[in-house]
Amino acid sequence: MTSSDTNPIVIRADQEHSALQGVVMALLLAAMVLVYFLLRSLSSSVAPSSGFGGIFSCIASFPLSLLLVWPVEQWLKKMWPSGRSVRIDSQGVIAARSADSETTIAWSEPITPLNWAFTLSGYKRGGRERRVPKGWHCLATELRYGEKQITVFTYMPPKKSAALQAGASSDHPFRQIDPAELHPSGLTSKMGPPTRPELPSKLIAGKDGRYWLAERRRWSEGLELTPSDFEQFTKEVRARL
């Protein structure tokens, strides 16, 4: 790891941004059509009298297309950044959410850190969360000073999440929140597209109110980092605070 005392650390955020995902989905659909017709042609030439060629082509086209598109997606993540990033240096942290929107918090300021986590299960997931394996954890950190805040988060499997949380500072541990408290339950909640509900007053006034308010800010202002980048970010912050 390069120390931010000598060289600034710049972490690219939101590697799986919406524009990239749109292109990946288009490539996946095109690959599925291409692979289907190739398999259909191959099965017809090998076993022309078989009635299972079409079924086999349909079933096999999806996993084969995923194998073809996956390396392209990984390459796009490296070559097509979202433009959002977090910079850590000896002076402080700078979060760039767009070309003309930056938030800077200096180490010399009385920063209030906040850490929280929750499991991606027990509620109707949407957007990016739907593409994350069920049962994984979302871990988030917010640095706050006055009206300024920088919020970063990541998704990771339970074992890795537990290890990272165990290494957190005892002064600023990860607080566990439960999204099921926020999302309605019952049959009606399962109908229609997933939405971000309003925070009920009882949650805001409760013991975890500040964490829920930070979670709401994460929805609109949070910067998603890879698990390794999030770990690097938290280690740098912990060393400073």
XYZ file of N, CA and C in Angstrom:
723
model
N 0.838 -1.192 0.000
C 0.000 0.000 0.000
C 0.875 1.244 0.000
N 0.586 2.186 -0.785
C 1.337 3.437 -0.829
C 0.811 4.390 0.219
N 1.688 4.916 1.025
C 1.268 5.829 2.080
C 0.824 7.149 1.492
N -0.264 7.710 2.029
C -0.758 8.991 1.550
C 0.082 10.146 2.060
N 1.081 9.859 2.957
C 1.989 10.915 3.391
C 2.911 11.323 2.254
N 3.275 10.391 1.404
C 4.207 10.690 0.321
C 3.503 10.834 -1.024
N 2.572 9.969 -1.302
C 1.850 10.024 -2.566
C 0.349 9.930 -2.307
N -0.437 10.757 -2.976
C -1.888 10.663 -2.775
C -2.432 9.346 -3.306
N -3.443 8.848 -2.658
C -4.125 7.631 -3.086
C -5.423 8.038 -3.760
N -5.590 7.669 -5.000
C -6.813 7.976 -5.741
C -7.540 6.662 -6.019
N -8.748 6.556 -5.508
C -9.550 5.348 -5.655
C -10.727 5.635 -6.577
N -10.822 4.886 -7.645
C -11.965 5.034 -8.544
C -13.211 4.424 -7.914
N -14.297 5.149 -7.973
C -15.548 4.684 -7.383
C -16.540 4.286 -8.468
N -17.545 3.528 -8.051
C -18.653 3.132 -8.938
C -18.150 2.528 -10.245
N -17.332 1.487 -10.132
C -16.793 0.844 -11.333
C -17.898 0.234 -12.189
N -18.969 -0.220 -11.557
C -20.085 -0.791 -12.309
C -21.167 0.272 -12.500
N -20.784 1.387 -13.136
C -21.739 2.481 -13.323
C -22.795 2.111 -14.360
N -23.879 2.879 -14.383
C -25.052 2.525 -15.185
C -24.760 2.465 -16.678
N -23.921 3.370 -17.185
C -23.609 3.359 -18.617
C -22.872 2.078 -18.997
N -21.927 1.676 -18.160
C -21.192 0.438 -18.425
C -22.129 -0.760 -18.382
N -23.018 -0.789 -17.399
C -23.943 -1.914 -17.284
C -24.881 -1.991 -18.478
N -25.269 -0.825 -19.015
C -26.113 -0.825 -20.204
C -25.419 -1.458 -21.396
N -24.145 -1.126 -21.562
C -23.369 -1.704 -22.662
C -23.177 -3.205 -22.443
N -22.900 -3.600 -21.204
C -22.702 -5.019 -20.907
C -23.969 -5.821 -21.192
N -25.123 -5.285 -20.826
C -26.387 -5.978 -21.094
C -26.626 -6.118 -22.591
N -26.308 -5.071 -23.358
C -26.476 -5.148 -24.809
C -25.536 -6.197 -25.406
N -24.290 -6.237 -24.911
C -23.345 -7.239 -25.384
C -23.800 -8.649 -25.026
N -24.370 -8.796 -23.828
C -24.842 -10.113 -23.399
C -25.989 -10.602 -24.276
N -26.924 -9.719 -24.584
C -28.039 -10.099 -25.448
C -27.554 -10.473 -26.845
N -26.617 -9.674 -27.380
C -26.075 -9.966 -28.710
C -25.318 -11.291 -28.705
N -24.560 -11.539 -27.620
C -23.808 -12.792 -27.528
C -24.747 -13.987 -27.430
N -25.858 -13.834 -26.702
C -26.810 -14.934 -26.560
C -27.433 -15.303 -27.906
N -27.782 -14.284 -28.700
C -28.359 -14.550 -30.024
C -27.337 -15.248 -30.920
N -26.101 -14.733 -30.905
C -25.053 -15.309 -31.737
C -24.739 -16.753 -31.335
N -24.579 -16.974 -30.019
C -24.257 -18.314 -29.530
C -25.404 -19.278 -29.806
N -26.634 -18.800 -29.664
C -27.782 -19.685 -29.931
C -27.758 -20.201 -31.362
N -27.579 -19.289 -32.302
C -27.605 -19.714 -33.703
C -26.392 -20.581 -34.049
N -25.251 -20.314 -33.441
C -24.085 -21.164 -33.670
C -24.324 -22.572 -33.132
N -24.863 -22.663 -31.933
C -25.148 -23.978 -31.355
C -26.247 -24.693 -32.127
N -27.232 -23.922 -32.590
C -28.317 -24.525 -33.370
C -27.785 -25.109 -34.669
N -26.881 -24.363 -35.290
C -26.300 -24.843 -36.546
C -25.432 -26.080 -36.301
N -24.662 -26.043 -35.204
C -23.785 -27.157 -34.875
C -24.592 -28.420 -34.552
N -25.641 -28.262 -33.748
C -26.451 -29.426 -33.378
C -27.190 -30.001 -34.584
N -27.583 -29.131 -35.509
C -28.274 -29.617 -36.707
C -27.351 -30.411 -37.605
N -26.075 -30.017 -37.657
C -25.128 -30.737 -38.498
C -24.666 -32.046 -37.857
N -24.600 -32.062 -36.512
C -24.158 -33.271 -35.820
C -25.291 -34.284 -35.698
N -26.465 -33.809 -35.294
C -27.615 -34.709 -35.110
C -28.843 -34.072 -35.736
N -28.972 -34.133 -37.071
C -30.081 -33.451 -37.754
C -31.459 -33.980 -37.385
N -31.548 -35.208 -36.954
C -32.855 -35.784 -36.650
C -33.262 -35.604 -35.182
N -32.364 -35.058 -34.383
C -32.655 -34.890 -32.956
C -33.620 -33.730 -32.742
N -34.550 -33.926 -31.849
C -35.501 -32.867 -31.533
C -35.089 -32.018 -30.352
N -33.893 -32.261 -29.811
C -33.440 -31.535 -28.631
C -32.430 -30.433 -28.957
N -32.150 -30.242 -30.252
C -31.157 -29.236 -30.617
C -31.549 -27.840 -30.196
N -32.823 -27.483 -30.402
C -33.286 -26.147 -30.019
C -33.269 -25.930 -28.528
N -33.709 -26.944 -27.782
C -33.726 -26.827 -26.317
C -32.307 -26.700 -25.770
N -31.410 -27.528 -26.294
C -30.010 -27.466 -25.853
C -29.407 -26.094 -26.151
N -29.687 -25.575 -27.348
C -29.137 -24.270 -27.734
C -29.636 -23.162 -26.827
N -30.928 -23.216 -26.467
C -31.496 -22.201 -25.570
C -30.851 -22.246 -24.193
N -30.718 -23.465 -23.660
C -30.172 -23.616 -22.304
C -28.697 -23.242 -22.251
N -27.932 -23.658 -23.244
C -26.477 -23.459 -23.214
C -26.063 -22.048 -23.626
N -26.914 -21.329 -24.339
C -26.504 -20.019 -24.853
C -26.248 -19.006 -23.742
N -27.020 -19.091 -22.644
C -26.857 -18.104 -21.570
C -25.526 -18.259 -20.829
N -25.201 -19.437 -20.279
C -23.910 -19.540 -19.567
C -22.712 -19.309 -20.473
N -22.786 -19.769 -21.724
C -21.670 -19.541 -22.645
C -21.507 -18.060 -22.953
N -22.625 -17.346 -23.072
C -22.561 -15.908 -23.326
C -21.956 -15.163 -22.146
N -22.285 -15.616 -20.925
C -21.685 -15.006 -19.739
C -20.169 -15.170 -19.742
N -19.702 -16.349 -20.134
C -18.256 -16.593 -20.196
C -17.591 -15.696 -21.230
N -18.286 -15.421 -22.320
C -17.717 -14.572 -23.364
C -17.695 -13.102 -22.963
N -18.751 -12.663 -22.286
C -18.884 -11.235 -21.975
C -18.112 -10.851 -20.720
N -17.917 -11.805 -19.793
C -17.269 -11.469 -18.518
C -15.897 -10.806 -18.696
N -14.974 -11.347 -19.506
C -13.678 -10.667 -19.647
C -13.809 -9.286 -20.285
N -14.800 -9.117 -21.160
C -15.023 -7.800 -21.763
C -15.472 -6.804 -20.687
N -16.341 -7.271 -19.795
C -16.810 -6.400 -18.713
C -15.653 -5.986 -17.806
N -14.770 -6.929 -17.469
C -13.624 -6.600 -16.622
C -12.708 -5.583 -17.294
N -12.540 -5.719 -18.604
C -11.710 -4.766 -19.347
C -12.364 -3.384 -19.370
N -13.673 -3.343 -19.554
C -14.386 -2.068 -19.574
C -14.288 -1.349 -18.233
N -14.313 -2.112 -17.128
C -14.211 -1.492 -15.813
C -12.893 -0.741 -15.653
N -11.835 -1.267 -16.264
C -10.527 -0.622 -16.160
C -10.398 0.561 -17.117
N -11.015 0.439 -18.294
C -10.827 1.442 -19.341
C -11.910 2.523 -19.354
N -13.022 2.296 -18.663
C -14.137 3.236 -18.725
C -14.561 3.625 -17.307
N -13.839 4.519 -16.646
C -14.184 4.918 -15.277
C -15.455 5.759 -15.246
N -16.075 5.777 -14.096
C -17.319 6.536 -13.926
C -17.065 8.035 -13.806
N -15.831 8.420 -13.474
C -15.524 9.822 -13.236
C -15.686 10.211 -11.775
N -16.139 9.274 -10.950
C -16.299 9.514 -9.512
C -15.142 8.849 -8.770
N -14.612 9.522 -7.774
C -13.425 8.994 -7.102
C -13.301 9.554 -5.693
N -12.386 8.929 -4.933
C -12.016 9.400 -3.595
C -10.505 9.554 -3.575
N -10.042 10.695 -3.127
C -8.598 10.967 -3.055
C -8.217 11.162 -1.591
N -7.166 10.466 -1.174
C -6.652 10.570 0.189
C -5.210 11.050 0.115
N -4.916 12.130 0.833
C -3.530 12.602 0.896
C -3.236 13.087 2.301
N -2.103 13.725 2.477
C -1.689 14.147 3.814
C -2.563 15.266 4.377
N -3.326 15.941 3.499
C -4.164 17.051 3.942
C -5.570 16.621 4.328
N -6.084 15.610 3.631
C -7.448 15.195 3.937
C -8.006 14.265 2.879
N -9.328 14.259 2.751
C -10.040 13.405 1.810
C -10.857 14.279 0.866
N -10.811 13.952 -0.416
C -11.591 14.666 -1.423
C -12.455 13.655 -2.170
N -13.754 13.872 -2.149
C -14.683 13.014 -2.884
C -15.169 13.771 -4.113
N -14.917 13.213 -5.286
C -15.357 13.816 -6.542
C -16.549 13.020 -7.061
N -17.730 13.633 -7.024
C -18.938 12.958 -7.491
C -19.235 13.261 -8.949
N -18.654 14.342 -9.460
C -18.766 14.696 -10.875
C -17.653 15.691 -11.180
N -17.592 16.141 -12.430
C -16.517 17.056 -12.826
C -16.583 18.380 -12.067
N -17.771 18.792 -11.636
C -17.916 20.084 -10.956
C -18.493 19.951 -9.549
N -18.378 18.762 -8.954
C -18.901 18.556 -7.603
C -17.884 17.797 -6.772
N -17.250 18.485 -5.835
C -16.262 17.886 -4.947
C -16.555 18.266 -3.502
N -16.228 17.356 -2.607
C -16.331 17.612 -1.171
C -14.976 17.323 -0.544
N -14.448 18.292 0.187
C -13.137 18.146 0.820
C -13.285 18.227 2.329
N -12.718 17.268 3.018
C -12.686 17.276 4.474
C -11.229 17.112 4.898
N -10.729 18.072 5.651
C -9.322 18.058 6.076
C -9.153 17.258 7.353
N -7.978 16.626 7.488
C -7.688 15.861 8.702
C -7.655 16.765 9.923
N -7.330 18.034 9.723
C -7.232 18.965 10.842
C -8.601 19.337 11.413
N -9.656 19.024 10.666
C -11.002 19.339 11.131
C -11.507 18.244 12.083
N -12.390 18.595 13.012
C -12.927 17.589 13.947
C -13.927 16.671 13.235
N -13.402 15.647 12.608
C -14.223 14.742 11.805
C -14.995 13.780 12.706
N -16.241 13.568 12.368
C -17.062 12.572 13.050
C -17.250 11.378 12.118
N -16.569 10.241 12.372
C -16.734 9.070 11.522
C -17.931 8.228 11.963
N -18.537 7.574 11.010
C -19.697 6.727 11.280
C -19.579 5.475 10.422
N -19.665 4.315 11.050
C -19.580 3.034 10.332
C -20.843 2.219 10.580
N -21.389 1.638 9.540
C -22.559 0.771 9.713
C -22.546 -0.319 8.653
N -23.352 -1.367 8.897
C -23.387 -2.521 8.001
C -24.751 -3.182 8.083
N -25.098 -3.913 7.024
C -26.338 -4.691 7.039
C -26.225 -5.819 6.020
N -27.097 -6.811 6.189
C -27.112 -7.982 5.315
C -28.101 -7.775 4.186
N -27.716 -8.171 2.985
C -28.571 -7.989 1.817
C -29.589 -9.127 1.717
N -30.505 -9.152 2.655
C -31.570 -10.152 2.659
C -32.684 -9.647 3.563
N -33.886 -10.220 3.378
C -35.006 -9.847 4.224
C -35.791 -8.649 3.745
N -35.477 -8.136 2.564
C -36.205 -7.004 2.003
C -36.105 -7.061 0.488
N -36.917 -6.263 -0.197
C -36.944 -6.271 -1.655
C -35.806 -5.410 -2.190
N -34.827 -6.064 -2.771
C -33.650 -5.357 -3.273
C -33.871 -4.864 -4.692
N -33.220 -3.762 -5.032
C -33.323 -3.217 -6.380
C -32.007 -2.630 -6.826
N -31.915 -2.282 -8.099
C -30.724 -1.638 -8.624
C -29.485 -2.487 -8.461
N -28.419 -1.852 -8.052
C -27.129 -2.528 -7.876
C -27.217 -3.656 -6.854
N -28.022 -3.475 -5.799
C -28.117 -4.486 -4.747
C -28.687 -5.799 -5.277
N -29.514 -5.728 -6.316
C -30.099 -6.951 -6.865
C -29.042 -7.816 -7.537
N -27.971 -7.205 -8.032
C -26.923 -7.960 -8.718
C -25.893 -8.545 -7.753
N -25.990 -8.173 -6.480
C -25.070 -8.692 -5.466
C -25.670 -9.976 -4.890
N -24.862 -11.022 -4.672
C -25.397 -12.272 -4.119
C -26.150 -12.055 -2.810
N -27.284 -12.729 -2.689
C -28.085 -12.630 -1.473
C -27.291 -13.155 -0.284
N -27.373 -12.442 0.814
C -26.633 -12.838 2.008
C -25.310 -12.122 2.168
N -24.846 -11.421 1.109
C -23.639 -10.610 1.251
C -23.950 -9.431 2.178
N -22.910 -8.715 2.561
C -23.068 -7.578 3.454
C -22.743 -6.273 2.734
N -23.448 -5.238 3.125
C -23.091 -3.878 2.707
C -22.417 -3.217 3.898
N -21.211 -2.697 3.694
C -20.480 -1.974 4.719
C -20.299 -0.540 4.257
N -20.548 0.405 5.145
C -20.479 1.818 4.760
C -19.743 2.628 5.822
N -19.094 3.680 5.371
C -18.384 4.612 6.250
C -18.687 6.034 5.802
N -18.985 6.876 6.767
C -19.222 8.288 6.462
C -18.309 9.153 7.323
N -17.617 10.069 6.671
C -16.833 11.089 7.370
C -17.636 12.380 7.320
N -17.822 12.991 8.474
C -18.701 14.162 8.541
C -18.038 15.282 9.322
N -18.173 16.491 8.793
C -17.739 17.699 9.500
C -18.703 18.817 9.122
N -19.460 19.269 10.100
C -20.443 20.307 9.821
C -21.481 19.820 8.825
N -21.626 20.572 7.745
C -22.583 20.216 6.695
C -21.942 19.375 5.592
N -20.678 19.054 5.742
C -19.978 18.274 4.726
C -19.910 16.812 5.147
N -20.129 15.914 4.196
C -19.972 14.499 4.480
C -19.485 13.764 3.235
N -18.686 12.747 3.476
C -18.184 11.862 2.417
C -18.585 10.443 2.812
N -19.351 9.804 1.955
C -19.877 8.475 2.246
C -19.381 7.481 1.214
N -18.753 6.424 1.670
C -18.289 5.353 0.782
C -18.840 4.032 1.305
N -18.980 3.057 0.417
C -19.517 1.760 0.827
C -19.036 0.683 -0.124
N -19.289 -0.556 0.274
C -18.915 -1.696 -0.563
C -19.833 -2.863 -0.248
N -19.757 -3.899 -1.086
C -20.463 -5.154 -0.862
C -19.423 -6.262 -0.803
N -19.580 -7.179 0.147
C -18.614 -8.271 0.261
C -19.256 -9.482 0.926
N -18.668 -10.671 0.725
C -19.211 -11.887 1.344
C -19.088 -11.837 2.857
N -19.931 -12.627 3.560
C -19.989 -12.557 5.029
C -18.655 -12.751 5.744
N -17.854 -13.748 5.340
C -16.598 -14.018 6.049
C -15.639 -12.835 5.953
N -15.514 -12.282 4.758
C -14.620 -11.136 4.581
C -15.149 -9.925 5.327
N -16.476 -9.776 5.324
C -17.093 -8.667 6.051
C -16.829 -8.786 7.551
N -16.977 -9.990 8.082
C -16.755 -10.198 9.514
C -15.310 -9.881 9.898
N -14.371 -10.268 9.047
C -12.955 -10.005 9.331
C -12.672 -8.509 9.337
N -13.254 -7.781 8.386
C -13.021 -6.337 8.312
C -13.649 -5.633 9.506
N -14.858 -6.066 9.867
C -15.522 -5.429 11.006
C -14.797 -5.722 12.307
N -14.225 -6.920 12.425
C -13.484 -7.271 13.636
C -12.240 -6.404 13.800
N -11.690 -5.937 12.673
C -10.496 -5.110 12.733
C -10.780 -3.631 12.879
N -12.057 -3.257 12.977
C -12.410 -1.851 13.103
C -12.017 -1.317 14.475
N -11.859 -0.017 14.562
C -11.512 0.622 15.831
C -12.625 0.409 16.846
N -12.252 0.171 18.090
C -13.253 -0.007 19.139
C -14.020 1.283 19.408
N -13.427 2.421 19.052
C -14.103 3.706 19.221
C -15.162 3.935 18.148
N -14.965 3.310 16.979
C -15.895 3.518 15.871
C -16.217 2.175 15.210
N -16.921 1.289 15.905
C -17.252 -0.008 15.321
C -18.350 0.114 14.267
N -18.565 -0.960 13.535
C -19.643 -0.990 12.550
C -20.956 -1.318 13.265
N -21.911 -0.407 13.127
C -23.223 -0.601 13.731
C -24.106 -1.410 12.782
N -24.751 -2.452 13.295
C -25.618 -3.289 12.487
C -27.022 -2.680 12.416
N -27.511 -2.453 11.199
C -28.888 -2.007 11.018
C -29.624 -3.067 10.201
N -30.938 -3.042 10.263
C -31.752 -4.062 9.599
C -32.683 -3.397 8.595
N -32.442 -3.558 7.288
C -33.318 -2.943 6.278
C -34.764 -3.397 6.373
N -34.996 -4.571 6.977
C -36.378 -5.051 7.114
C -37.209 -4.097 7.974
N -36.558 -3.319 8.845
C -37.276 -2.333 9.658
C -37.793 -1.190 8.798
N -37.140 -0.964 7.684
C -37.474 0.171 6.833
C -38.431 -0.213 5.712
N -38.239 -1.396 5.143
C -39.045 -1.824 4.007
C -40.313 -2.521 4.489
N -41.476 -2.208 3.896
C -42.722 -2.836 4.313
C -42.729 -4.320 4.005
N -43.474 -5.075 4.782
C -43.588 -6.510 4.570
C -44.986 -6.844 4.077
N -45.189 -8.092 3.706
C -46.493 -8.505 3.221
C -46.528 -8.669 1.717
N -47.686 -9.099 1.207
C -47.837 -9.383 -0.213
C -47.725 -8.137 -1.073
N -48.259 -7.023 -0.603
C -48.245 -5.795 -1.402
C -46.829 -5.274 -1.613
N -45.939 -5.552 -0.669
C -44.564 -5.066 -0.792
C -43.806 -5.789 -1.888
N -44.291 -6.992 -2.263
C -43.612 -7.780 -3.276
C -44.073 -7.434 -4.692
N -45.084 -6.595 -4.793
C -45.618 -6.212 -6.099
C -45.050 -4.862 -6.526
N -44.786 -4.728 -7.820
C -44.241 -3.484 -8.332
C -42.741 -3.411 -8.189
N -42.135 -2.372 -8.758
C -40.675 -2.235 -8.700
C -40.201 -1.858 -7.309
N -38.976 -2.249 -6.943
C -38.428 -1.869 -5.637
C -38.174 -0.366 -5.576
N -38.460 0.224 -4.438
C -38.268 1.659 -4.252
C -37.579 1.904 -2.914
N -37.013 3.105 -2.776
C -36.430 3.512 -1.503
C -37.526 4.172 -0.678
N -37.969 3.553 0.400
C -39.055 4.135 1.203
C -38.582 5.336 2.013
N -39.551 6.109 2.475
C -39.248 7.216 3.359
C -38.849 6.688 4.731
N -37.960 7.408 5.395
C -37.559 7.005 6.740
C -38.668 7.360 7.726
N -39.217 6.379 8.423
C -40.242 6.709 9.426
C -39.624 7.464 10.599
N -40.431 8.290 11.211
C -39.939 9.137 12.299
C -39.427 8.314 13.477
N -40.010 7.120 13.687
C -39.580 6.305 14.826
C -38.151 5.806 14.652
N -37.731 5.584 13.387
C -36.349 5.178 13.151
C -35.399 6.353 13.343
N -35.794 7.516 12.856
C -34.940 8.699 12.992
C -34.759 9.073 14.463
N -35.836 8.915 15.231
C -35.778 9.282 16.653
C -35.187 8.179 17.509
N -35.024 6.982 16.954
C -34.512 5.857 17.721
C -33.013 5.920 17.944
N -32.494 4.888 18.587
C -31.075 4.857 18.949
C -30.164 4.797 17.731
N -30.688 4.296 16.595
C -29.888 4.194 15.372
C -30.252 5.271 14.364
N -30.878 6.333 14.838
C -31.349 7.377 13.937
C -30.263 7.977 13.056
N -29.100 8.247 13.628
C -28.032 8.868 12.835
C -27.497 7.914 11.778
N -27.562 6.608 12.068
C -27.111 5.625 11.074
C -28.107 5.536 9.918
N -29.397 5.614 10.231
C -30.401 5.580 9.173
C -30.328 6.834 8.308
N -30.065 7.986 8.913
C -29.906 9.211 8.132
C -28.677 9.113 7.230
N -27.606 8.519 7.750
C -26.408 8.304 6.936
C -26.692 7.316 5.816
N -27.489 6.283 6.099
C -27.864 5.317 5.072
C -28.673 5.987 3.963
N -29.553 6.905 4.337
C -30.322 7.642 3.324
C -29.401 8.492 2.459
N -28.383 9.096 3.065
C -27.419 9.863 2.270
C -26.622 8.940 1.353
N -26.371 7.712 1.807
C -25.642 6.766 0.964
C -26.387 6.498 -0.335
N -27.723 6.450 -0.277
C -28.510 6.173 -1.473
C -28.260 7.189 -2.572
N -28.100 8.454 -2.193
C -27.972 9.511 -3.197
C -26.548 10.016 -3.391
N -25.718 9.933 -2.347
C -24.383 10.525 -2.412
C -23.258 9.515 -2.253
N -23.585 8.288 -1.897
C -22.543 7.303 -1.606
C -21.724 6.913 -2.817
N -20.456 6.635 -2.581
C -19.529 6.191 -3.623
C -19.187 4.728 -3.360
N -19.516 3.863 -4.318
C -19.230 2.443 -4.133
C -17.780 2.137 -4.490
N -17.107 1.443 -3.584
C -15.727 1.019 -3.795
C -15.683 -0.500 -3.875
N -14.625 -1.018 -4.465
C -14.418 -2.464 -4.437
C -14.068 -2.856 -3.003
N -14.248 -4.112 -2.611
C -13.907 -4.519 -1.236
C -12.477 -4.166 -0.837
N -11.516 -4.395 -1.718
C -10.117 -4.094 -1.378
C -9.894 -2.591 -1.240
N -10.535 -1.799 -2.099
C -10.397 -0.342 -2.000
C -11.070 0.193 -0.742
N -12.208 -0.385 -0.382
C -12.890 0.037 0.854
C -12.026 -0.273 2.065
N -11.403 -1.437 2.057
C -10.522 -1.807 3.164
C -9.339 -0.851 3.255
N -8.791 -0.487 2.110
C -7.687 0.466 2.098
C -8.140 1.822 2.631
N -9.324 2.253 2.219
C -9.869 3.532 2.673
C -10.031 3.543 4.193
N -10.641 2.489 4.745
C -10.881 2.455 6.187
C -9.581 2.392 6.980
N -8.585 1.708 6.447
C -7.302 1.640 7.135
C -6.621 3.016 7.176
N -6.684 3.735 6.056
C -6.083 5.074 6.020
C -6.796 6.003 6.975
N -8.121 5.950 6.983
C -8.890 6.810 7.879
C -8.622 6.466 9.341
N -8.576 5.167 9.643
C -8.323 4.745 11.017
C -6.943 5.205 11.482
N -5.977 5.182 10.598
C -4.626 5.634 10.954
C -4.613 7.137 11.262
N -5.500 7.889 10.590
C -5.546 9.346 10.800
C -6.328 9.729 12.038
N -7.374 8.961 12.336
C -8.277 9.360 13.411
C -8.039 8.617 14.705
